[in-house]
Amino acid sequence: MTETRPATDPPEERVAPFHYNARGQQCFTWTLTDCDITDPVQLRIGPDLILPVIFIPGVMGSNLKSVPEPDSDKTRSVWRLDYGFAGVPTPLLGQWASQKAGIRQSLLHPDRVQVDDEGGVPNVPWGMVQDDQQLLPAQRKAALMRRYRERGWGEVGQTSYERFLIWLEHVLNSPTVPRHLNYALELEDKHWEDPTAAYRRLKAGMDLFMPRLNGADRNGDEDDGTKPLTTDDLLAGVRFNMPVHAFGYNWLASNTDSAKKLKQRIETLLEQYGSRCKQVLLVTHSMGGLIARMCATLPGMESAICGIVHGVMPTNGAPVAYRRCKVGMRDESFGTSLVIGSNGQEVTAVFAQSPGALQLLPTTRYAPGWLKLLRENQSRTLSAMPALDQCPYDAIYLERYRWWGLVKEEWLAPKGGTAIEWTLYERAIKFAREFHAELDTYFHPNTYVFYGSDAKYPSFETIRWNIRPGLRAAGTAQAAAPIESIFNARHTDVQHDGRTIIHVRSRSALNNASPSYVDGTSTPGKPTYSNWEIHCAMQDGVGDGTVPTSSGRAPIDQAERGEVREQLKMQGFDHEGPFRMEQVQLVTLQWILKIAAQAKKPS
């Protein structure tokens, strides 16, 4: 039966559904109706320009798979952060929890892995990733997942980043919610030219606050707040759609190599989106910030990138990278250590062959004296070693014989692994030195930074080796080795099993004699006898649990020409999880909108 209506019925609002293709173009679909239905069909046209937002994860935040053998295309997952039980990466935990140093060294080698783009992705529409109504329902889910993979979402850890990527895609590109409503702004009648108009327009030159930032945008001081958004920012950026992409990288390889691949990705996107896209915007987490900065130094990239938002970037490195090579991660976090490595052997086996990991070590710009050997003397703590870290590469990282050098050489050849020659390790340190020197104090001219500084997440500002009296058998006549000799002790002079206690000139208990400390006190049991024990102390500063405050806040101190537009000290998150926190998300959104307002538009 033909549908008819009385002539007096009000017109029915009919809106054509649409989706976006890979070039960011709107594609409308409509099924023809009976000719008696004459209500107009609306084609709601979105912004006409494209500004891709590329998210760059931190170290270990990208999925990796094996490089196929010659004459084969078969690969296997090596590192994939997909959802498991209770939303945590239980498959990854099960894969690595029981693996010894040799297996870790063989599988997690920079030349034997590549980015895995088959990680978990959403299967529902968000933002510009919408259903194609011309497809059958069973085909729509596969089409959505394919589009997210085209955006690179399958390259990065699902458990770490998917919720943030979904939120950002929705808040920037929702097809149903007006943008100013998504931005959680404090909008009043005074902000509109005509508050009663059907289609309202913002007044120019007015501040806009985000109430859920708890006043952070009402205080523009260097470390305590950001400047508010303005209506000018929103009006300038309103012409852009901002599709959210992700860039996974081989975090074992040099960050210089990853920066070059990021450049290729940027060039590909600019070509893909065509004449409507002139620049991209980068949002980074941790080591991803180092890659983004290096990428911006490559030919043509500073102008191709309209701005960068850095989160918890280890600007000058982090001493904890040294500590984990010496004693593992077990006493920091038992659960995480099952994956990263619970002792020095397990961490060193991977770390020493991976230029990307070595580039997280403290640079020459980190505060001198971060490596300490301390002894107690009449209730005072005195240094037992000279300051070595004016040039940490030669003095610490390439120290081959003394026990406090970064790497114990025998750990380069674990059982079941592929031995690393010392010359190859030296080459990897050379890459780290060159990377640090080339990056130096460069920051993109439009940089925004947040970092963690929270006493709830203590961090290692320094590494402190504390000397304590060892246990000696009762009646031992031989005098203890002088404490001054510990600095020059070699690996062969100490017993070190990759955990926090190092025994100096130790020997196993051979009888049942009661042990006693050098200072004469006694203890039950039969532990290892030694002249001295060296204990690696726990955190001595604040930060985010990994990057100490001094390194996180370094950009504002080092930027020579005002490249860092705003920098914010924040609390309430650990290093792995800042983008799960609402305030971090809103600060990131605010900075994205400020950068978008300055982006180039086609002439």
CSV table of N, CA, C and O in Angstrom, one decimal, residues 106-201:
chain,number,residue,atom,x,y,z
A,106,SER,N,66.8,-14.6,22.5
A,106,SER,CA,66.6,-15.1,21.1
A,106,SER,C,65.4,-14.5,20.4
A,106,SER,O,65.4,-14.1,19.2
A,107,LEU,N,64.3,-14.3,21.2
A,107,LEU,CA,63.0,-13.9,20.6
A,107,LEU,C,62.9,-12.4,20.5
A,107,LEU,O,62.5,-11.8,19.5
A,108,LEU,N,63.4,-11.7,21.5
A,108,LEU,CA,63.2,-10.2,21.6
A,108,LEU,C,64.5,-9.6,21.1
A,108,LEU,O,65.2,-8.9,21.8
A,109,HIS,N,64.8,-9.8,19.8
A,109,HIS,CA,66.0,-9.2,19.2
A,109,HIS,C,65.5,-8.3,18.1
A,109,HIS,O,64.6,-8.5,17.3
A,110,PRO,N,66.1,-7.1,18.0
A,110,PRO,CA,65.6,-6.0,17.1
A,110,PRO,C,65.5,-6.5,15.7
A,110,PRO,O,64.7,-6.0,14.9
A,111,ASP,N,66.4,-7.4,15.3
A,111,ASP,CA,66.5,-7.8,13.9
A,111,ASP,C,65.5,-9.0,13.6
A,111,ASP,O,65.4,-9.4,12.4
A,112,ARG,N,65.0,-9.5,14.6
A,112,ARG,CA,64.1,-10.7,14.4
A,112,ARG,C,62.6,-10.5,14.7
A,112,ARG,O,61.8,-11.4,14.7
A,113,VAL,N,62.3,-9.2,14.9
A,113,VAL,CA,60.9,-8.9,15.1
A,113,VAL,C,60.5,-7.7,14.2
A,113,VAL,O,61.4,-6.9,13.7
A,114,GLN,N,59.2,-7.5,14.0
A,114,GLN,CA,58.6,-6.4,13.2
A,114,GLN,C,57.3,-6.1,13.9
A,114,GLN,O,56.8,-6.8,14.7
A,115,VAL,N,56.8,-4.9,13.5
A,115,VAL,CA,55.5,-4.5,14.0
A,115,VAL,C,54.4,-5.4,13.6
A,115,VAL,O,54.3,-5.9,12.5
A,116,ASP,N,53.5,-5.8,14.6
A,116,ASP,CA,52.4,-6.7,14.3
A,116,ASP,C,51.1,-5.8,14.3
A,116,ASP,O,50.8,-5.2,15.3
A,117,ASP,N,50.5,-5.8,13.1
A,117,ASP,CA,49.3,-4.9,13.0
A,117,ASP,C,48.0,-5.7,13.2
A,117,ASP,O,46.9,-5.1,12.9
A,118,GLU,N,48.1,-6.9,13.7
A,118,GLU,CA,46.9,-7.7,13.9
A,118,GLU,C,46.4,-7.8,15.4
A,118,GLU,O,45.7,-8.7,15.7
A,119,GLY,N,46.8,-6.8,16.2
A,119,GLY,CA,46.3,-6.7,17.5
A,119,GLY,C,44.9,-6.4,17.6
A,119,GLY,O,44.2,-6.0,16.6
A,120,GLY,N,44.3,-6.6,18.8
A,120,GLY,CA,42.9,-6.3,18.9
A,120,GLY,C,42.4,-4.9,18.6
A,120,GLY,O,43.2,-3.9,18.9
A,121,VAL,N,41.3,-4.7,18.0
A,121,VAL,CA,40.7,-3.4,17.6
A,121,VAL,C,39.2,-3.5,17.9
A,121,VAL,O,38.6,-4.5,18.0
A,122,PRO,N,38.6,-2.3,18.0
A,122,PRO,CA,37.1,-2.3,18.3
A,122,PRO,C,36.4,-2.9,17.0
A,122,PRO,O,36.9,-2.9,15.9
A,123,ASN,N,35.1,-3.3,17.3
A,123,ASN,CA,34.3,-3.7,16.2
A,123,ASN,C,32.9,-3.0,16.2
A,123,ASN,O,32.0,-3.5,15.6
A,124,VAL,N,32.9,-1.8,16.8
A,124,VAL,CA,31.7,-1.0,16.8
A,124,VAL,C,32.1,0.4,16.3
A,124,VAL,O,33.3,0.8,16.3
A,125,PRO,N,31.2,1.2,15.7
A,125,PRO,CA,31.5,2.5,15.2
A,125,PRO,C,31.8,3.6,16.2
A,125,PRO,O,31.2,3.6,17.3
A,126,TRP,N,32.8,4.4,15.9
A,126,TRP,CA,33.2,5.5,16.8
A,126,TRP,C,33.6,6.6,15.8
A,126,TRP,O,34.4,6.4,14.9
A,127,GLY,N,33.2,7.9,16.1
A,127,GLY,CA,33.7,9.0,15.4
A,127,GLY,C,33.5,8.9,13.9
A,127,GLY,O,32.4,8.7,13.4
A,128,MET,N,34.6,9.0,13.1
A,128,MET,CA,34.6,9.0,11.7
A,128,MET,C,34.5,7.5,11.2
A,128,MET,O,34.4,7.3,10.0
A,129,VAL,N,34.7,6.6,12.0
A,129,VAL,CA,34.6,5.1,11.6
A,129,VAL,C,33.2,4.7,11.8
A,129,VAL,O,32.8,4.3,12.9
A,130,GLN,N,32.4,4.7,10.8
A,130,GLN,CA,31.0,4.5,10.9
A,130,GLN,C,30.6,3.3,9.9
A,130,GLN,O,31.3,3.0,9.0
A,131,ASP,N,29.4,2.7,10.3
A,131,ASP,CA,28.9,1.6,9.5
A,131,ASP,C,28.6,2.1,8.0
A,131,ASP,O,28.1,3.2,7.8
A,132,ASP,N,28.9,1.2,7.1
A,132,ASP,CA,28.5,1.4,5.7
A,132,ASP,C,27.1,0.7,5.6
A,132,ASP,O,27.0,-0.6,5.6
A,133,GLN,N,26.1,1.5,5.4
A,133,GLN,CA,24.7,0.9,5.4
A,133,GLN,C,24.4,0.0,4.2
A,133,GLN,O,23.5,-0.7,4.1
A,134,GLN,N,25.3,0.1,3.2
A,134,GLN,CA,25.1,-0.7,2.0
A,134,GLN,C,25.6,-2.1,2.2
A,134,GLN,O,25.3,-3.0,1.4
A,135,LEU,N,26.3,-2.4,3.3
A,135,LEU,CA,26.8,-3.7,3.6
A,135,LEU,C,25.8,-4.5,4.4
A,135,LEU,O,25.0,-3.9,5.1
A,136,LEU,N,25.9,-5.8,4.2
A,136,LEU,CA,25.0,-6.7,5.1
A,136,LEU,C,25.5,-6.5,6.5
A,136,LEU,O,26.7,-6.3,6.8
A,137,PRO,N,24.6,-6.8,7.5
A,137,PRO,CA,25.0,-6.6,8.9
A,137,PRO,C,26.3,-7.5,9.2
A,137,PRO,O,27.1,-7.0,10.0
A,138,ALA,N,26.4,-8.7,8.7
A,138,ALA,CA,27.5,-9.5,9.0
A,138,ALA,C,28.8,-9.0,8.5
A,138,ALA,O,29.9,-9.3,9.0
A,139,GLN,N,28.7,-8.1,7.4
A,139,GLN,CA,29.9,-7.6,6.8
A,139,GLN,C,30.4,-6.3,7.5
A,139,GLN,O,31.5,-5.9,7.3
A,140,ARG,N,29.4,-5.6,8.2
A,140,ARG,CA,29.7,-4.3,8.7
A,140,ARG,C,30.8,-4.4,9.8
A,140,ARG,O,31.7,-3.5,9.9
A,141,LYS,N,30.7,-5.4,10.7
A,141,LYS,CA,31.7,-5.5,11.7
A,141,LYS,C,33.1,-5.7,11.2
A,141,LYS,O,34.1,-5.1,11.6
A,142,ALA,N,33.2,-6.6,10.2
A,142,ALA,CA,34.6,-6.8,9.5
A,142,ALA,C,35.1,-5.5,8.9
A,142,ALA,O,36.3,-5.2,8.9
A,143,ALA,N,34.2,-4.7,8.3
A,143,ALA,CA,34.6,-3.5,7.6
A,143,ALA,C,35.0,-2.5,8.6
A,143,ALA,O,36.0,-1.7,8.4
A,144,LEU,N,34.4,-2.4,9.8
A,144,LEU,CA,34.8,-1.5,10.8
A,144,LEU,C,36.2,-1.8,11.4
A,144,LEU,O,37.1,-1.0,11.5
A,145,MET,N,36.4,-3.1,11.6
A,145,MET,CA,37.7,-3.6,12.1
A,145,MET,C,38.8,-3.3,11.1
A,145,MET,O,39.9,-2.9,11.5
A,146,ARG,N,38.5,-3.5,9.8
A,146,ARG,CA,39.4,-3.2,8.8
A,146,ARG,C,39.8,-1.8,8.8
A,146,ARG,O,41.0,-1.4,8.6
A,147,ARG,N,38.9,-0.9,9.0
A,147,ARG,CA,39.2,0.6,9.0
A,147,ARG,C,40.0,0.9,10.2
A,147,ARG,O,41.0,1.8,10.0
A,148,TYR,N,39.7,0.4,11.4
A,148,TYR,CA,40.6,0.7,12.5
A,148,TYR,C,42.0,0.2,12.3
A,148,TYR,O,43.0,0.8,12.7
A,149,ARG,N,42.2,-1.0,11.6
A,149,ARG,CA,43.5,-1.5,11.3
A,149,ARG,C,44.2,-0.6,10.3
A,149,ARG,O,45.4,-0.3,10.4
A,150,GLU,N,43.5,0.0,9.4
A,150,GLU,CA,44.1,0.9,8.4
A,150,GLU,C,44.6,2.1,9.2
A,150,GLU,O,45.5,2.8,8.7
A,151,ARG,N,43.9,2.5,10.3
A,151,ARG,CA,44.3,3.6,11.1
A,151,ARG,C,45.5,3.3,12.0
A,151,ARG,O,46.1,4.1,12.7
A,152,GLY,N,46.0,2.0,12.0
A,152,GLY,CA,47.1,1.6,12.8
A,152,GLY,C,46.8,1.2,14.2
A,152,GLY,O,47.7,0.9,15.0
A,153,TRP,N,45.5,1.1,14.6
A,153,TRP,CA,45.1,0.8,16.0
A,153,TRP,C,45.6,-0.6,16.4
A,153,TRP,O,45.8,-0.9,17.5
A,154,GLY,N,45.6,-1.5,15.4
A,154,GLY,CA,46.1,-2.9,15.7
A,154,GLY,C,47.5,-3.0,16.0
A,154,GLY,O,48.0,-4.0,16.4
A,155,GLU,N,48.3,-1.9,15.7
A,155,GLU,CA,49.7,-2.0,16.0
A,155,GLU,C,50.1,-1.6,17.4
A,155,GLU,O,51.2,-1.9,17.8
A,156,VAL,N,49.2,-1.1,18.2
A,156,VAL,CA,49.5,-0.6,19.6
A,156,VAL,C,48.7,-1.5,20.6
A,156,VAL,O,47.7,-2.1,20.3
A,157,GLY,N,49.2,-1.4,21.8
A,157,GLY,CA,48.6,-2.3,22.9
A,157,GLY,C,47.2,-1.9,23.1
A,157,GLY,O,46.9,-0.8,23.6
A,158,GLN,N,46.3,-2.9,23.0
A,158,GLN,CA,44.9,-2.7,23.2
A,158,GLN,C,44.6,-2.4,24.7
A,158,GLN,O,43.9,-1.5,25.0
A,159,THR,N,45.3,-3.2,25.6
A,159,THR,CA,45.0,-3.0,27.0
A,159,THR,C,45.5,-1.6,27.5
A,159,THR,O,44.9,-1.0,28.4
A,160,SER,N,46.5,-1.1,26.9
A,160,SER,CA,47.1,0.2,27.3
A,160,SER,C,46.4,1.4,26.7
A,160,SER,O,46.2,2.5,27.3
A,161,TYR,N,45.9,1.3,25.4
A,161,TYR,CA,45.6,2.5,24.7
A,161,TYR,C,44.2,2.5,24.0
A,161,TYR,O,43.7,3.6,23.6
A,162,GLU,N,43.5,1.4,23.9
A,162,GLU,CA,42.3,1.4,23.1
A,162,GLU,C,41.3,2.3,23.6
A,162,GLU,O,40.6,3.1,22.9
A,163,ARG,N,41.1,2.3,24.9
A,163,ARG,CA,40.0,3.2,25.5
A,163,ARG,C,40.3,4.7,25.2
A,163,ARG,O,39.4,5.4,25.0
A,164,PHE,N,41.6,5.0,25.3
A,164,PHE,CA,41.9,6.4,25.0
A,164,PHE,C,41.7,6.8,23.6
A,164,PHE,O,41.2,7.8,23.2
A,165,LEU,N,42.1,5.9,22.7
A,165,LEU,CA,41.9,6.1,21.2
A,165,LEU,C,40.4,6.2,20.9
A,165,LEU,O,40.0,7.1,20.1
A,166,ILE,N,39.6,5.4,21.5
A,166,ILE,CA,38.1,5.5,21.3
A,166,ILE,C,37.6,6.8,21.8
A,166,ILE,O,36.8,7.5,21.1
A,167,TRP,N,38.0,7.2,23.0
A,167,TRP,CA,37.5,8.4,23.6
A,167,TRP,C,37.9,9.6,22.7
A,167,TRP,O,37.1,10.5,22.4
A,168,LEU,N,39.2,9.6,22.2
A,168,LEU,CA,39.7,10.7,21.4
A,168,LEU,C,39.0,10.8,20.1
A,168,LEU,O,38.6,11.9,19.6
A,169,GLU,N,38.8,9.6,19.4
A,169,GLU,CA,38.1,9.6,18.2
A,169,GLU,C,36.7,10.1,18.3
A,169,GLU,O,36.2,10.9,17.5
A,170,HIS,N,36.0,9.7,19.4
A,170,HIS,CA,34.6,10.2,19.6
A,170,HIS,C,34.5,11.7,19.9
A,170,HIS,O,33.7,12.4,19.3
A,171,VAL,N,35.4,12.1,20.8
A,171,VAL,CA,35.3,13.5,21.2
A,171,VAL,C,35.7,14.5,20.1
A,171,VAL,O,35.1,15.6,20.0
A,172,LEU,N,36.5,14.1,19.2
A,172,LEU,CA,37.0,14.9,18.1
A,172,LEU,C,36.1,14.9,16.9
A,172,LEU,O,36.0,15.8,16.1
A,173,ASN,N,35.4,13.7,16.7
A,173,ASN,CA,34.8,13.5,15.4
A,173,ASN,C,33.4,12.9,15.5
A,173,ASN,O,32.9,12.3,14.5
A,174,SER,N,32.7,13.0,16.6
A,174,SER,CA,31.4,12.4,16.8
A,174,SER,C,30.4,13.0,15.7
A,174,SER,O,30.3,14.2,15.5
A,175,PRO,N,29.7,12.1,15.0
A,175,PRO,CA,28.8,12.5,13.9
A,175,PRO,C,27.5,13.0,14.5
A,175,PRO,O,26.6,13.5,13.7
A,176,THR,N,27.2,12.7,15.7
A,176,THR,CA,25.9,13.0,16.3
A,176,THR,C,25.9,14.0,17.4
A,176,THR,O,24.8,14.7,17.6
A,177,VAL,N,27.0,14.2,18.1
A,177,VAL,CA,27.0,15.2,19.2
A,177,VAL,C,27.8,16.4,18.8
A,177,VAL,O,28.9,16.3,18.3
A,178,PRO,N,27.2,17.6,18.9
A,178,PRO,CA,27.9,18.9,18.6
A,178,PRO,C,29.3,18.9,19.3
A,178,PRO,O,29.3,18.6,20.5
A,179,ARG,N,30.3,19.4,18.6
A,179,ARG,CA,31.6,19.3,19.2
A,179,ARG,C,31.7,20.0,20.5
A,179,ARG,O,32.4,19.6,21.4
A,180,HIS,N,31.1,21.2,20.6
A,180,HIS,CA,31.3,22.0,21.8
A,180,HIS,C,30.7,21.3,23.0
A,180,HIS,O,31.1,21.5,24.1
A,181,LEU,N,29.8,20.4,22.8
A,181,LEU,CA,29.2,19.6,23.9
A,181,LEU,C,30.2,18.5,24.3
A,181,LEU,O,30.3,18.1,25.5
A,182,ASN,N,30.9,17.9,23.3
A,182,ASN,CA,31.8,16.9,23.6
A,182,ASN,C,33.0,17.4,24.4
A,182,ASN,O,33.7,16.7,25.1
A,183,TYR,N,33.3,18.6,24.2
A,183,TYR,CA,34.5,19.2,24.8
A,183,TYR,C,34.4,19.5,26.3
A,183,TYR,O,35.4,20.0,26.9
A,184,ALA,N,33.2,19.3,26.9
A,184,ALA,CA,33.0,19.6,28.3
A,184,ALA,C,33.4,21.0,28.7
A,184,ALA,O,34.0,21.2,29.7
A,185,LEU,N,33.0,21.9,27.9
A,185,LEU,CA,33.3,23.3,28.2
A,185,LEU,C,32.2,24.0,29.0
A,185,LEU,O,31.1,23.6,29.1
A,186,GLU,N,32.6,25.1,29.7
A,186,GLU,CA,31.7,25.9,30.5
A,186,GLU,C,31.2,27.0,29.6
A,186,GLU,O,31.8,28.1,29.5
A,187,LEU,N,30.1,26.7,28.9
A,187,LEU,CA,29.5,27.6,27.9
A,187,LEU,C,28.3,28.3,28.5
A,187,LEU,O,27.4,27.6,29.0
A,188,GLU,N,28.3,29.6,28.4
A,188,GLU,CA,27.2,30.4,28.9
A,188,GLU,C,26.6,31.3,27.8
A,188,GLU,O,27.2,31.4,26.7
A,189,ASP,N,25.5,32.0,28.0
A,189,ASP,CA,24.9,32.9,27.0
A,189,ASP,C,25.9,33.9,26.5
A,189,ASP,O,25.9,34.3,25.4
A,190,LYS,N,26.8,34.3,27.4
A,190,LYS,CA,27.7,35.4,27.1
A,190,LYS,C,28.7,35.0,26.0
A,190,LYS,O,29.3,35.8,25.3
A,191,HIS,N,28.9,33.7,25.8
A,191,HIS,CA,29.8,33.2,24.8
A,191,HIS,C,29.2,33.2,23.3
A,191,HIS,O,30.0,33.0,22.4
A,192,TRP,N,27.9,33.4,23.2
A,192,TRP,CA,27.2,33.3,21.9
A,192,TRP,C,26.9,34.7,21.4
A,192,TRP,O,26.5,35.6,22.2
A,193,GLU,N,27.0,34.9,20.1
A,193,GLU,CA,26.5,36.1,19.5
A,193,GLU,C,25.0,36.3,19.7
A,193,GLU,O,24.6,37.4,20.0
A,194,ASP,N,24.3,35.3,19.5
A,194,ASP,CA,22.8,35.3,19.8
A,194,ASP,C,22.4,34.0,20.4
A,194,ASP,O,22.2,33.0,19.8
A,195,PRO,N,22.3,34.0,21.8
A,195,PRO,CA,22.0,32.8,22.5
A,195,PRO,C,20.7,32.1,22.1
A,195,PRO,O,20.5,30.9,22.3
A,196,THR,N,19.8,32.9,21.5
A,196,THR,CA,18.5,32.3,21.2
A,196,THR,C,18.4,31.8,19.7
A,196,THR,O,17.3,31.3,19.3
A,197,ALA,N,19.4,32.0,18.9
A,197,ALA,CA,19.3,31.6,17.5
A,197,ALA,C,19.3,30.1,17.4
A,197,ALA,O,19.8,29.4,18.2
A,198,ALA,N,18.7,29.6,16.3
A,198,ALA,CA,18.6,28.2,16.1
A,198,ALA,C,20.0,27.6,15.8
A,198,ALA,O,20.3,26.5,16.2
A,199,TYR,N,20.8,28.4,15.1
A,199,TYR,CA,22.2,28.0,14.8
A,199,TYR,C,23.1,29.1,15.4
A,199,TYR,O,23.3,30.1,14.8
A,200,ARG,N,23.6,28.8,16.6
A,200,ARG,CA,24.3,29.8,17.3
A,200,ARG,C,25.8,29.9,16.9
A,200,ARG,O,26.4,28.8,16.4
A,201,ARG,N,26.4,31.0,17.0
A,201,ARG,CA,27.8,31.2,16.6
A,201,ARG,C,28.5,31.8,17.8
A,201,ARG,O,28.0,32.7,18.5
